Coordinates of C-alpha atoms (C1' of nucleotides) in Angstrom, one line a residue:
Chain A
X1 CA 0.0 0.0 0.0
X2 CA 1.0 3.6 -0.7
X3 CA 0.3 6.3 1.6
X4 CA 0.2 10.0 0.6
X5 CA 0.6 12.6 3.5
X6 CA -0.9 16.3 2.5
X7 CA 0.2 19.1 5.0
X8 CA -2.9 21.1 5.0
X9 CA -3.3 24.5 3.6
X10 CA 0.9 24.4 4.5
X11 CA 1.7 28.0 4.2
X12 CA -1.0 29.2 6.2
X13 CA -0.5 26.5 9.0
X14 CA 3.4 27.5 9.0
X15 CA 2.0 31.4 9.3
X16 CA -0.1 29.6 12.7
X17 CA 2.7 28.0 14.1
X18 CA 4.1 30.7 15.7
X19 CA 0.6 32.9 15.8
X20 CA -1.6 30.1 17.1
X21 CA -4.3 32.6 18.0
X22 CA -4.7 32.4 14.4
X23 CA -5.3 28.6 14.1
X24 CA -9.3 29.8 14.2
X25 CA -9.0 32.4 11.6
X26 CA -9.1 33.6 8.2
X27 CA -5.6 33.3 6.7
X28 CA -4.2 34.1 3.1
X29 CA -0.7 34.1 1.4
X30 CA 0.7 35.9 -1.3
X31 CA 3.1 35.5 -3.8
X32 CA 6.3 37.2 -4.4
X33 CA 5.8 40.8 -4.8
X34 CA 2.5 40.0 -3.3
X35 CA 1.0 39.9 -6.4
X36 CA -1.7 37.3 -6.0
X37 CA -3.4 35.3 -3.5
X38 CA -1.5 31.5 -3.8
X39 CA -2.8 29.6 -0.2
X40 CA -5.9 29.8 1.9
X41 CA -6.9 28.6 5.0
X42 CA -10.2 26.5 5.1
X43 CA -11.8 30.0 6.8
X44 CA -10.4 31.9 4.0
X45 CA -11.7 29.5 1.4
X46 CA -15.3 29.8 3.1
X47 CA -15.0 33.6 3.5
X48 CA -15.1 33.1 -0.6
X49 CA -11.5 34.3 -1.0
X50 CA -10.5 32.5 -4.5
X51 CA -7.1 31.1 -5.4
X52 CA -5.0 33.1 -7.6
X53 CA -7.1 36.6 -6.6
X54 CA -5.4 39.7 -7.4
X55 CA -4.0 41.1 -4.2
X56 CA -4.5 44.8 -4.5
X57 CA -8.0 43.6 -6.1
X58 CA -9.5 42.0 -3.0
X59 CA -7.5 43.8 -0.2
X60 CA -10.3 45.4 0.6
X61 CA -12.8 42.4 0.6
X62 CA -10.1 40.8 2.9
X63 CA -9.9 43.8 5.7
X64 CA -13.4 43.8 5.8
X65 CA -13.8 40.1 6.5
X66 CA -11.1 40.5 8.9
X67 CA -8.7 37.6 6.5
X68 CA -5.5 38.3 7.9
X69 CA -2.9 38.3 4.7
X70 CA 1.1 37.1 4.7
X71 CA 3.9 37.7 1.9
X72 CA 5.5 34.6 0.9
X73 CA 8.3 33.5 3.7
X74 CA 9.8 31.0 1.7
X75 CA 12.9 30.7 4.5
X76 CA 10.0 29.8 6.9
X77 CA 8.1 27.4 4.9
X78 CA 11.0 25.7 3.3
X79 CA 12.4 24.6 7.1
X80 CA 8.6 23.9 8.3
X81 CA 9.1 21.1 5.1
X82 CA 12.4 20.0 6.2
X83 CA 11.1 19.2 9.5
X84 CA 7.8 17.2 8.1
X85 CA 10.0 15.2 6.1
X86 CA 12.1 14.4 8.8
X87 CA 9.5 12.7 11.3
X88 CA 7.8 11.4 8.4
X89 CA 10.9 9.4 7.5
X90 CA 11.4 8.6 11.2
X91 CA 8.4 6.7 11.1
X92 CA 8.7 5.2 7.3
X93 CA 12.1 5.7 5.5
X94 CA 10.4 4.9 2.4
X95 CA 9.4 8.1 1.3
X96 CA 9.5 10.3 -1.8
X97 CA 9.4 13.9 -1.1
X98 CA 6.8 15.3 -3.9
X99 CA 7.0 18.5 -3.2
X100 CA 7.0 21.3 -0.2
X101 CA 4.1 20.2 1.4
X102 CA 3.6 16.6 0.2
X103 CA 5.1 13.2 0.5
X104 CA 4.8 9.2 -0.5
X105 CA 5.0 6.7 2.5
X106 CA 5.5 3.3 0.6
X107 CA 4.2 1.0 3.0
X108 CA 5.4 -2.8 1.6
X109 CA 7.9 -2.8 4.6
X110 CA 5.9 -1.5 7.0
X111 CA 4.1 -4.8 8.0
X112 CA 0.8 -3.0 8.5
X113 CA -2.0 -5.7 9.1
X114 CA -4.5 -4.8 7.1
X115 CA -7.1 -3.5 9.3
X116 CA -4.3 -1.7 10.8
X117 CA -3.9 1.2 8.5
X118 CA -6.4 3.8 9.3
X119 CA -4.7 3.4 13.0
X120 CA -1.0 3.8 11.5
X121 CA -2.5 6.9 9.6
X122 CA -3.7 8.6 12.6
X123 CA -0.7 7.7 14.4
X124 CA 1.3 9.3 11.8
X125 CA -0.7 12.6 11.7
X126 CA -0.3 13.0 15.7
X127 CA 3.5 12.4 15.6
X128 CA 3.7 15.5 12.9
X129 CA 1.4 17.7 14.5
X130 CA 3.0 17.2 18.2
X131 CA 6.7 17.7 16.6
X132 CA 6.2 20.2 14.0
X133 CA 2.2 22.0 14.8
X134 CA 1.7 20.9 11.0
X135 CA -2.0 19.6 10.2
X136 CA -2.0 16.9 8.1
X137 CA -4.2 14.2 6.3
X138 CA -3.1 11.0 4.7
X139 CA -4.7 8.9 2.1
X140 CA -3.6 5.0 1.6
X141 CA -4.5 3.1 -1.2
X142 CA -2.5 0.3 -3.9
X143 CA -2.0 2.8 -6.3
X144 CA -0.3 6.7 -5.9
X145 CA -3.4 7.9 -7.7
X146 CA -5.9 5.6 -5.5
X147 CA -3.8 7.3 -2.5
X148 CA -4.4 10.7 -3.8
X149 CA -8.7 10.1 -4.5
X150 CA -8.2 9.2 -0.7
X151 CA -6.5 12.2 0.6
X152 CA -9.1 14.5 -1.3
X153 CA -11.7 13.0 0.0
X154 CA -10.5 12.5 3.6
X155 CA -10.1 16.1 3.5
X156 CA -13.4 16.5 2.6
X157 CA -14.8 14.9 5.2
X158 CA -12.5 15.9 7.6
X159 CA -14.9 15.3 10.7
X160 CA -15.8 12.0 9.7
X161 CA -12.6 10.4 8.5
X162 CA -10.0 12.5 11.3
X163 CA -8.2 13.0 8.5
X164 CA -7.4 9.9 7.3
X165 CA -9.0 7.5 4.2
X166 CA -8.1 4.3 3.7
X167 CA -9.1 2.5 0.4
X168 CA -8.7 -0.8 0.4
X169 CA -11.4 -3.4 -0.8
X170 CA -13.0 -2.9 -4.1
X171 CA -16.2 -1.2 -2.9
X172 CA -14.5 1.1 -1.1
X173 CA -12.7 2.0 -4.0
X174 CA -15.5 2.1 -6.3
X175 CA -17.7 4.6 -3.6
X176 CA -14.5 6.5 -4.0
X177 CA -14.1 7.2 -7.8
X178 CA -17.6 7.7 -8.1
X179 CA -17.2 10.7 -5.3
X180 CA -14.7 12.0 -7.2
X181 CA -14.6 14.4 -10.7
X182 CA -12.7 13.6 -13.7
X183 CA -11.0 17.0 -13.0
X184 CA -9.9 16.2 -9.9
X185 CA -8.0 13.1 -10.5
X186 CA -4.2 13.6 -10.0
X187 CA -2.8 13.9 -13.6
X188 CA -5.8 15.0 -15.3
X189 CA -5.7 18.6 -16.1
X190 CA -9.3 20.5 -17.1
X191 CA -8.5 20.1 -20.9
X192 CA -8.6 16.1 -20.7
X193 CA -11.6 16.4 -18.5
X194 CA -13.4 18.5 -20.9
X195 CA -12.3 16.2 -23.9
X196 CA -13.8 13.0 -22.0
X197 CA -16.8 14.8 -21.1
X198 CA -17.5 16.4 -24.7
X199 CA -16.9 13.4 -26.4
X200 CA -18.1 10.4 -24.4
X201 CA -20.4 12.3 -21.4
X202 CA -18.5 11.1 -18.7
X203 CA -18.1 13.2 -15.8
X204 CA -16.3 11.2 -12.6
X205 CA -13.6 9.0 -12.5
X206 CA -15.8 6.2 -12.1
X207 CA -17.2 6.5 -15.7
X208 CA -13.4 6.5 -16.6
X209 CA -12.6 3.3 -14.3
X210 CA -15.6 1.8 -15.8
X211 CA -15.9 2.8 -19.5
X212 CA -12.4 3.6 -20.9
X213 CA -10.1 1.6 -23.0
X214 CA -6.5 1.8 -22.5
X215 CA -6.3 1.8 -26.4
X216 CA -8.6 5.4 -26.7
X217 CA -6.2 6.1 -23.0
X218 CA -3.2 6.0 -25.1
X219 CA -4.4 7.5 -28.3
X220 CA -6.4 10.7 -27.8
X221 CA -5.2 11.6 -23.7
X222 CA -2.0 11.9 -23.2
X223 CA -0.2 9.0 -24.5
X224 CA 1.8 6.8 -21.6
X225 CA 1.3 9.4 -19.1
X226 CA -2.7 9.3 -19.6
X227 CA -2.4 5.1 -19.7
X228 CA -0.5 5.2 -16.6
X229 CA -2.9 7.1 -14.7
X230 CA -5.8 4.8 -16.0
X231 CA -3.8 1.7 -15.0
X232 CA -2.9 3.0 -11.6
X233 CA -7.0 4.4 -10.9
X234 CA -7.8 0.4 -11.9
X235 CA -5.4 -0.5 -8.6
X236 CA -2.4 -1.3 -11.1
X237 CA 0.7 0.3 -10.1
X238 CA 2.6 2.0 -12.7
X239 CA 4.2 5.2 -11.5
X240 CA 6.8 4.4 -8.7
X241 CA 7.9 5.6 -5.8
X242 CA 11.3 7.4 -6.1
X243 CA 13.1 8.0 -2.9
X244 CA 16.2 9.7 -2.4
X245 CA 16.9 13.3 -4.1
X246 CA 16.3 13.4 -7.9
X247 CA 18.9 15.4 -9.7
X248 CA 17.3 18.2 -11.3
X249 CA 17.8 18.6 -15.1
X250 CA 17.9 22.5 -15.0
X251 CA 17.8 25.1 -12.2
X252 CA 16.1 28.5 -12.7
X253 CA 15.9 31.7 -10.6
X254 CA 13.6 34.3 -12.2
X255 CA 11.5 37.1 -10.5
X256 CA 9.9 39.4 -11.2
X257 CA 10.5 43.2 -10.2
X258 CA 9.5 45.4 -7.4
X259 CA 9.3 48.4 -9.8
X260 CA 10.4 48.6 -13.7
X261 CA 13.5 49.3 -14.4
X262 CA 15.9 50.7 -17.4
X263 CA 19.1 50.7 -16.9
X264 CA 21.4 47.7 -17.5
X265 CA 23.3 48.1 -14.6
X266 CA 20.4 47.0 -12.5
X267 CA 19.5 44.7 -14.6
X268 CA 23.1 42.9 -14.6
X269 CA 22.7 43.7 -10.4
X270 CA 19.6 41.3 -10.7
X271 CA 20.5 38.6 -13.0
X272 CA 23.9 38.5 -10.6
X273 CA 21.8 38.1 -7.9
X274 CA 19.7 35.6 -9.3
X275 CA 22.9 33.5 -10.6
X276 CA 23.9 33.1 -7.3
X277 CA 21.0 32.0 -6.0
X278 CA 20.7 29.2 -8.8
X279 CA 24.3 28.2 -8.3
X280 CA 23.3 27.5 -4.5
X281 CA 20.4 25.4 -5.7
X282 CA 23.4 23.6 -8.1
X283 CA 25.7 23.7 -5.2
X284 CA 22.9 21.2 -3.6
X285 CA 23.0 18.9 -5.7
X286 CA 26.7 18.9 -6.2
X287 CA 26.7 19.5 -9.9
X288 CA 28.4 21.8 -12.3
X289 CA 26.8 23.2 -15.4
X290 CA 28.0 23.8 -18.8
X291 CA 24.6 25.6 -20.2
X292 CA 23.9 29.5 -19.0
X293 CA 20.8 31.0 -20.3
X294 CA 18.9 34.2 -19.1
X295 CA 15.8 36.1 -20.1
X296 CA 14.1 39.2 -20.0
X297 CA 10.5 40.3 -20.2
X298 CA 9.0 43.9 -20.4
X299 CA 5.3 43.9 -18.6
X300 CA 2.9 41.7 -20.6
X301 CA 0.3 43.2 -19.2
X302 CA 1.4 46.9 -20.7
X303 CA 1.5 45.7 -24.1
X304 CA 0.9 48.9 -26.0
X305 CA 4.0 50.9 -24.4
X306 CA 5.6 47.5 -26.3
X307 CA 6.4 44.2 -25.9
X308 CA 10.0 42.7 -25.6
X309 CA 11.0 39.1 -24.1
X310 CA 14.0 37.7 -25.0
X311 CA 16.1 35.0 -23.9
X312 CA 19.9 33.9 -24.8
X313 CA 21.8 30.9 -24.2
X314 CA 25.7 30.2 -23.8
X315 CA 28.0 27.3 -23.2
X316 CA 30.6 27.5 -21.0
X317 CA 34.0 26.1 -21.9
X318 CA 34.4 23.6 -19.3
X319 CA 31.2 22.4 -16.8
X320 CA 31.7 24.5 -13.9
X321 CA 30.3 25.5 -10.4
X322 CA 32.8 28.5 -10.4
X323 CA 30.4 31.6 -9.7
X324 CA 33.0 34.1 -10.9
X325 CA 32.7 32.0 -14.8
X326 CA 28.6 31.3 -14.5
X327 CA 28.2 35.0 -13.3
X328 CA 30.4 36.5 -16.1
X329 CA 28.7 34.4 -18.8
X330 CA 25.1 35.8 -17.2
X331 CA 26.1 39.1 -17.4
X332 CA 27.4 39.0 -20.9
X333 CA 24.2 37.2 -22.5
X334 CA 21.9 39.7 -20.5
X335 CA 24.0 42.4 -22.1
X336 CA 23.7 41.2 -25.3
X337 CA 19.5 41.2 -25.7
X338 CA 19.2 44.0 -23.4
X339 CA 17.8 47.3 -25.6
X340 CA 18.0 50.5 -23.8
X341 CA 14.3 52.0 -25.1
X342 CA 12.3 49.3 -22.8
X343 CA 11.3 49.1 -19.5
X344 CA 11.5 45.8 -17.8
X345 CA 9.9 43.8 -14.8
X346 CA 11.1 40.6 -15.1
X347 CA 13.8 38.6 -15.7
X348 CA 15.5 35.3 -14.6
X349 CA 18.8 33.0 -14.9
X350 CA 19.0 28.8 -16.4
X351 CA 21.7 26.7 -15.6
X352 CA 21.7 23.1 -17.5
X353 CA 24.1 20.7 -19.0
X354 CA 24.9 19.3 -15.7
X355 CA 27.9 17.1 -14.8
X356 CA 28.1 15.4 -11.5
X357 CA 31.1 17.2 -9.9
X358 CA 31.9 14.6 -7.1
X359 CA 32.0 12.3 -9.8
X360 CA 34.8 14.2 -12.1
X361 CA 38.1 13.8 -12.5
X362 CA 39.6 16.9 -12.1
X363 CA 42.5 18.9 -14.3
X364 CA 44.5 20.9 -12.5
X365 CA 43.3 24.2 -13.6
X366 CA 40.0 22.7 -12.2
X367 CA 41.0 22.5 -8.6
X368 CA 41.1 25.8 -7.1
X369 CA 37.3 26.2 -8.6
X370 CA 36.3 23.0 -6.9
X371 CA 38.2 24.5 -3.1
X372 CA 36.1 27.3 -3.8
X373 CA 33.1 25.1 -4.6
X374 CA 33.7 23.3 -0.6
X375 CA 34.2 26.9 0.8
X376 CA 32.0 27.7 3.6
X377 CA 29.1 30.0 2.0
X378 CA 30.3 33.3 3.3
X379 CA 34.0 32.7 2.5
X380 CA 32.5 32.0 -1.3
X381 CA 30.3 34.8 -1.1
X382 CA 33.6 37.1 -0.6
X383 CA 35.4 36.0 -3.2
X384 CA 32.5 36.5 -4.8
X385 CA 31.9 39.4 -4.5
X386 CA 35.5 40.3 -4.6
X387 CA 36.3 38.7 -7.8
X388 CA 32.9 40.1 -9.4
X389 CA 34.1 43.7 -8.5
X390 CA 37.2 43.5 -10.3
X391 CA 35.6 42.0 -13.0
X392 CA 32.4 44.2 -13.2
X393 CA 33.5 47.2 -11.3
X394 CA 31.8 47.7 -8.4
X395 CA 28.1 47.8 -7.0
X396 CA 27.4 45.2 -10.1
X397 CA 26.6 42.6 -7.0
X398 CA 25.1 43.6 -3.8
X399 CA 24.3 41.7 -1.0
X400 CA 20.5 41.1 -1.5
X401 CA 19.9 41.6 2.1
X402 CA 21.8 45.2 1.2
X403 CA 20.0 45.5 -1.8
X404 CA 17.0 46.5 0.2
X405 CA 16.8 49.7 -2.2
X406 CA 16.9 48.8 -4.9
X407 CA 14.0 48.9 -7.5
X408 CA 14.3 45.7 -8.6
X409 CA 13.9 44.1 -5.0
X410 CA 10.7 42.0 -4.9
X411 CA 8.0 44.1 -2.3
X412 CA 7.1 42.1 0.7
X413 CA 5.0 44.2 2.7
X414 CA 3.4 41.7 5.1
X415 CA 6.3 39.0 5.7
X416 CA 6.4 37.3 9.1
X417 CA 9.7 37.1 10.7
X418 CA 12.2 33.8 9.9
X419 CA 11.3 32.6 13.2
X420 CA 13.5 29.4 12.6
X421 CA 16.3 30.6 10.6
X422 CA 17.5 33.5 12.1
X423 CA 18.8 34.1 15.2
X424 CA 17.6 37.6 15.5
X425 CA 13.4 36.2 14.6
X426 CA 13.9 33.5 17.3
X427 CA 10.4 33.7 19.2
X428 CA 10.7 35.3 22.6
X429 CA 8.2 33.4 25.1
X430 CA 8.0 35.0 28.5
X431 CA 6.7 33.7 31.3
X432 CA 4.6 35.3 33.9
X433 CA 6.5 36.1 37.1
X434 CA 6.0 34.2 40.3
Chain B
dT1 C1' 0.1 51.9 -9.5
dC2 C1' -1.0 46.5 -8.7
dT3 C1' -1.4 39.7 -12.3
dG4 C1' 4.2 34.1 -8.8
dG5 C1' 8.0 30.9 -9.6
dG6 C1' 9.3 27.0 -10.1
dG7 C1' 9.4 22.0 -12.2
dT8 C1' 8.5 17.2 -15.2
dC9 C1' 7.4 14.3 -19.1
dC10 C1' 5.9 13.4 -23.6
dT11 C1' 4.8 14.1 -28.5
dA12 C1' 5.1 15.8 -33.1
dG13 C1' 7.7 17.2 -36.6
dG14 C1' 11.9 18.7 -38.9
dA15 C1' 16.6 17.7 -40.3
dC16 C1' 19.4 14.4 -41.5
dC17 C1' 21.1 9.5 -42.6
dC18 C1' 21.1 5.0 -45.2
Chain C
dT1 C1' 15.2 14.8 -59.5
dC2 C1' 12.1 11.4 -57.5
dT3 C1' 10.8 7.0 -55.2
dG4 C1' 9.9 3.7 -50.2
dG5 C1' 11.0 2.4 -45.8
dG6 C1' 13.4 2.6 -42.4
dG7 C1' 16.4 4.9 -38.6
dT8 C1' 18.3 8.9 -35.1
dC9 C1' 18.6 13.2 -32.9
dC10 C1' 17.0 17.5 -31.6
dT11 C1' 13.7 21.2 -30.4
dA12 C1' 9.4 23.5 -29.6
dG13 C1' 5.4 23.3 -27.4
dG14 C1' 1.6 21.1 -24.9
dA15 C1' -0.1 19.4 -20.7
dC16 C1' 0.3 18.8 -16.2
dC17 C1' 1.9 19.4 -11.2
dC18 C1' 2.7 22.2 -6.8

DNA sequence: TCTGGGGTCCTAGGACCC
DNA sequence: TCTGGGGTCCTAGGACCC
């Protein structure tokens, strides 16, 4: 059996970890530059707050019905995840991390009698809550899409089930798919849930179970990713669980601006930034990149004062995690589709091509990029910076955190504090004297 | 004034080869 | 020059996910 564990609305609950008076109200957050509205809490959700709303749109529906609204505190949320994972895998080491706020438990080793399940599950969703305050609910079913139907619906019905939904015999199962929309099946977007309704009237993933053919599967939705999903809602496995880290086949950073801006040397400030950022997600994985690309984009939204996106690629001449080489090749491509008459408010930084850097042999001329690659952070951030100003001249790279000026800085106007990665936002509990 | 930022996988079709 | 019937490799773009 596979288990899928969903941390609920996660950003919001990480907002309530550290505010639990909130854990009874309204809560939204917002994406970078607070542009839109990207989680909910269930209060928000039934206060009618819709996903995606546009922030300055709806700020004042949200004072009025009191919803209290967060920037995006990725430090926060990132470590809340960490620490999930962590007990999770404490209690099941065979786990694929999905994404921030979801995760598989495959169960085969877990010698979990069978009527014992729905008892492991709420086990599990104690253990997170007591170690991290994260709400959670699990689904458990034979297949990863059986698990996810589960989760949806033991969501749903969050009274009934506690949180937890086992599917397990065939009825169950089949009570399940019919409770559940075409759309809402993991893997099938609105288009092929349209398409099967328009052409064949079905509407839940029941009719699907019932009425498709793996041969129509495979020729009109989606090829082997639509078959596999088909297979997998009939209890067959066929996607698999993949635990431990997956390399990543490219690595962006792109943002969008605070404000517009026109002048290349902010620009090249950004992209620097941005580089540097990437090369810490490379850094991660311990790989080095041959392929640099960047792009820019004037406002789509602005079209008439004109429309420019461009983006350009370069090859290094060696893979390298050297930020020195990756930053001079960003800066260079940037320069060469920047034009002076536009405006811009976003732009962004790929790295691909990798090469596994534990795994190389390396040349001499290699070696002093791979000491600088084991450097502590902040020794590599001087050299850096050092080696960017005499390359660049200076103020090309500022510290981001220094960098609070300038126009091109994303606008956070409600963050919380990094309550659990920096010293300085540790949470201050006093105690009532004696 | 104001609209996120990442990723993956697959397919079709073009270029090229024999 | 065209013809048939294979291949391979690459890229753009679609569809989907969170």
């Amino acid at each position: 059996m596979i288990a899928i564990v969903d941390c609920n609305s996660f950003y919001a609950s990480c907002e309530r970890v550290f505010r639990p008076e909130l854990r009874t109200q309204p809560i939204v957050v917002l994406s970078n530059n607070d542009g839109c509205v990207i989680a909910r809490s269930d209060e928000a959700k039934e206060a009618g707050i819709k996903m995606g709303a546009v922030f300055h749109k709806v700020k004042g529906e949200l004072d009025q019905k009191k919803v209290h609204y967060f920037s995006s505190n990725y430090q926060l949320y990132g470590d809340m995840s960490d620490r999930v994972m962590r007990c999770l895998q404490s209690i099941n080491p065979d786990i694929e991390v999905y994404s921030i706020d979801e995760a598989f438990l495959d169960l085969a080793q877990a010698n979990i009698p069978a009527d014992g399940l729905v008892e492991f599950g709420k086990k599990v969703r104690i253990k997170v809550w007591r170690e991290t305050g994260i709400p959670i609910s699990i689904g458990i079913a034979p297949t990863k899409v059986l698990a996810k139907v589960a989760n949806r619906l033991a969501k749903k019905a969050k009274q009934k089930t506690e949180g937890v939904l086992v599917l397990q015999t065939k009825t169950e199962i089949l009570s399940a798919l019919a409770a559940t929309p075409l759309s809402d099946i993991w893997g099938f977007g609105y288009k092929k849930a349209y398409k099967l309704k328009s052409l064949f009237g079905m509407t839940t993933a029941l009719d699907c179970y019932n009425n498709m053919t793996e041969e129509i599967m495979r020729k009109q939705f989606g090829g082997v990713v639509g078959l596999r999903v088909l297979r997998e809602l009939r209890g067959e496995r066929s996607i698999s669980i993949s635990s431990g880290a997956v390399e990543k086949q490219h690595i962006a950073s792109t943002r969008s601006f605070g404000q517009p801006i026109n002048t290349l040397s902010e620009l090249t400030e950004a992209i620097s930034v941005y580089t540097e950022r990437a090369l810490q997600k490379m850094e991660h994985q311990q790989s080095a990149c041959k392929t640099v690309g960047v792009f820019l984009s004037t406002d789509r939204f602005k079209k008439e004062k004109g429309y420019y996106a461009k983006s350009a690629y370069g090859v290094l001449p060696h893979p390298t995690c050297n930020p020195h080489e990756v930053i001079e090749k960003a800066v260079e491509l940037i320069r060469d589709i920047f034009l002076p008459q536009f405006s811009y408010i976003k732009a962004g930084v790929f790295l691909a091509s990798f090469e596994d850097v534990g795994a190389r042999q390396l040349s001499l001329f290699e070696q002093d990029v791979f000491e600088t690659a084991s450097k502590s952070k902040s020794e590599k951030l001087a050299t850096l910076l050092a080696t960017s100003e005499k390359k660049f001249g200076k103020k090309q790279i500022a510290m981001a955190s220094s960098g609070i000026d300038s126009k091109w800085q994303m606008r956070m106007s409600h963050c919380s504090p990094h309550y659990t990665t920096d010293w300085r936002d540790l949470p201050v509990i006093s105690l009532p004297a004696k």
